[in-house]
Coordinates of C-alpha atoms in Angstrom, one line a residue:
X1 CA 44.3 43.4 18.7
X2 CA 44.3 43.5 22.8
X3 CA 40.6 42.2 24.4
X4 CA 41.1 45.8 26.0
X5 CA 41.3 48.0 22.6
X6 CA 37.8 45.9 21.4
X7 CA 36.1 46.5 24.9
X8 CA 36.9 50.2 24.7
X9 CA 35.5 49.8 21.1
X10 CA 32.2 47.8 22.2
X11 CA 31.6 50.3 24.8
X12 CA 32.0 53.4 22.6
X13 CA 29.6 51.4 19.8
X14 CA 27.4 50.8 22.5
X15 CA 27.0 54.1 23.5
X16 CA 27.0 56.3 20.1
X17 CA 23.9 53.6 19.0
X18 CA 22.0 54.1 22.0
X19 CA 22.6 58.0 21.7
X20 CA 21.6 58.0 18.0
X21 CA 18.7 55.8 19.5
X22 CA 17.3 58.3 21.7
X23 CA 17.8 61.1 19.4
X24 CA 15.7 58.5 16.4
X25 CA 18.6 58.7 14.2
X26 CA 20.5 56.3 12.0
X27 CA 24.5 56.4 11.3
X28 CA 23.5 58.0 8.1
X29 CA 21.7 60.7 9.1
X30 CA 24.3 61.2 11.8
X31 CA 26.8 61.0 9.5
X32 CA 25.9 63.9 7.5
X33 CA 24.5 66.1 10.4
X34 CA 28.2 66.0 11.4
X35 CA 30.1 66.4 8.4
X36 CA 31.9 62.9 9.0
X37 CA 32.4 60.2 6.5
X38 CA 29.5 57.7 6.6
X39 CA 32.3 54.9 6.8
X40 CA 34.0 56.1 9.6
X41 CA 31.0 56.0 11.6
X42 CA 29.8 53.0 10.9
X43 CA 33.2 51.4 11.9
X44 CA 32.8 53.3 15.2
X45 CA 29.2 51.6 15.7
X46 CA 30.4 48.4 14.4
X47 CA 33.3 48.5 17.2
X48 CA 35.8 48.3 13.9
X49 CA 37.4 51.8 14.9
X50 CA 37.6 54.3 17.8
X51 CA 37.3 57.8 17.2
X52 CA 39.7 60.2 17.6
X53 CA 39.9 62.3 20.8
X54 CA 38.2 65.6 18.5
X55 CA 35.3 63.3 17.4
X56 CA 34.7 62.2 20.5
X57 CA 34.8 65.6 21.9
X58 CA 32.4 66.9 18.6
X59 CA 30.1 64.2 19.3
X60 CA 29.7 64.8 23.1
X61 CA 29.0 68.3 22.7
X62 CA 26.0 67.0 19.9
X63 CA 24.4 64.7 22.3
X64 CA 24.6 67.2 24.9
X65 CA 26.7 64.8 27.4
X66 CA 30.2 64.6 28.7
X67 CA 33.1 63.3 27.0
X68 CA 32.8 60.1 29.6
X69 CA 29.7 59.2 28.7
X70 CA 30.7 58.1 25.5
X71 CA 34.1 56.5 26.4
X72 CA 32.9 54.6 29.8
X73 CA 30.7 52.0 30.1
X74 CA 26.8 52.7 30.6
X75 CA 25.4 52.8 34.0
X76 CA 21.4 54.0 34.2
X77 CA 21.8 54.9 37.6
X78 CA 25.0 57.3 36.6
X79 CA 22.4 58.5 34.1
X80 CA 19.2 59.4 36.3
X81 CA 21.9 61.4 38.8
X82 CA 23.5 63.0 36.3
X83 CA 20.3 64.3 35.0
X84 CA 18.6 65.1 37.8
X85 CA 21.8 67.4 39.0
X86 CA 21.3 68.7 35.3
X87 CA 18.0 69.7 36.2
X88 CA 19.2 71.1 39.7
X89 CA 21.8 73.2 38.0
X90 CA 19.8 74.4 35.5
X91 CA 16.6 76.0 37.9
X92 CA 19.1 76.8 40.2
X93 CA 21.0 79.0 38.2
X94 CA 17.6 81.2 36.6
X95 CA 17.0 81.8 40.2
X96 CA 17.3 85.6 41.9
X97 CA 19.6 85.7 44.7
X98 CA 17.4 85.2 47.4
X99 CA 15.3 82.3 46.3
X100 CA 18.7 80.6 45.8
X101 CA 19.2 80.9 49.5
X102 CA 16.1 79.4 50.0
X103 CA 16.7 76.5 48.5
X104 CA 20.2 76.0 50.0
X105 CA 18.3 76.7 53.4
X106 CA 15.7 73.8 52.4
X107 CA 18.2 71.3 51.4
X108 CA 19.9 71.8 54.3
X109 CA 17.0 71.1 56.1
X110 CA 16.1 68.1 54.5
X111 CA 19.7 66.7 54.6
X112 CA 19.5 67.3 58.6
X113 CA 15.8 65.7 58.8
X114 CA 17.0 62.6 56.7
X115 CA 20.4 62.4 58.7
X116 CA 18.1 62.6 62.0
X117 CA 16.0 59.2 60.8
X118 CA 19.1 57.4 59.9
X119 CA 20.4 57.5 63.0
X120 CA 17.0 56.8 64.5
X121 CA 16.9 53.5 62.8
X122 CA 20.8 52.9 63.9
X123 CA 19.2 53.0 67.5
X124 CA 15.9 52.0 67.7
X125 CA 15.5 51.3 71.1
X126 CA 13.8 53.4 73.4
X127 CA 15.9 53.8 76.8
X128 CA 13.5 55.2 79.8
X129 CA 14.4 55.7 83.3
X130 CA 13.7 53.9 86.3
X131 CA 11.1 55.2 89.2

């Protein structure tokens, strides 16, 4: 077996525990609530076997992430962003038309405001004329 087929399986055990985790399942209970044999699972989580490009697909779509999550390697931070432009998207898209444009408009803002103080710390010096 090649060290880079049992990474790929760590980090797809990794991830399917720490999503059953979150969710307060075991591979059992997972196992059933997806129609997939108990054994096959628990090679998955035991880094034995790597799912199948369909499984992988089925099991994103039940944790409510994408397919990457499950096949890359965990990052937190990736996490927090992705959820916080999850919750972005999702307000964003109940709003009317014109509160949309708002929020565009005060993003915008915000984006120029922070831009403004970055380049204020780039130069901090004050330059002032001569009498």
């Amino acid at each position: 077996m090649k060290t880079k087929d049992l990474g790929n399986k760590r980090i797809m055990s990794n991830n399917i525990k720490r999503h059953l985790a979150q969710r307060g399942l075991n591979v059992k209970d997972f196992s059933t609530e997806m129609d997939f044999k108990y054994t096959t699972v628990l090679d998955w989580v035991n880094a034995k076997t790597y799912p199948r490009i369909d499984k992988i697909e089925l099991m994103a779509r039940y944790f409510g992430v994408d397919k990457s999550d499950l096949v890359e390697e965990y990052n937190p931070i990736k996490e927090k962003q992705s959820t916080t432009k999850q919750i972005l998207d999702n307000v964003f898209s109940k709003l009317e038309t014109n509160r949309q444009d708002k929020v565009v408009s005060y993003a915008q803002s915000e984006l120029e405001e922070q831009n403004k103080e970055n380049l204020i710390q780039l130069f901090p010096y004050n330059v002032q004329e001569k009498c």
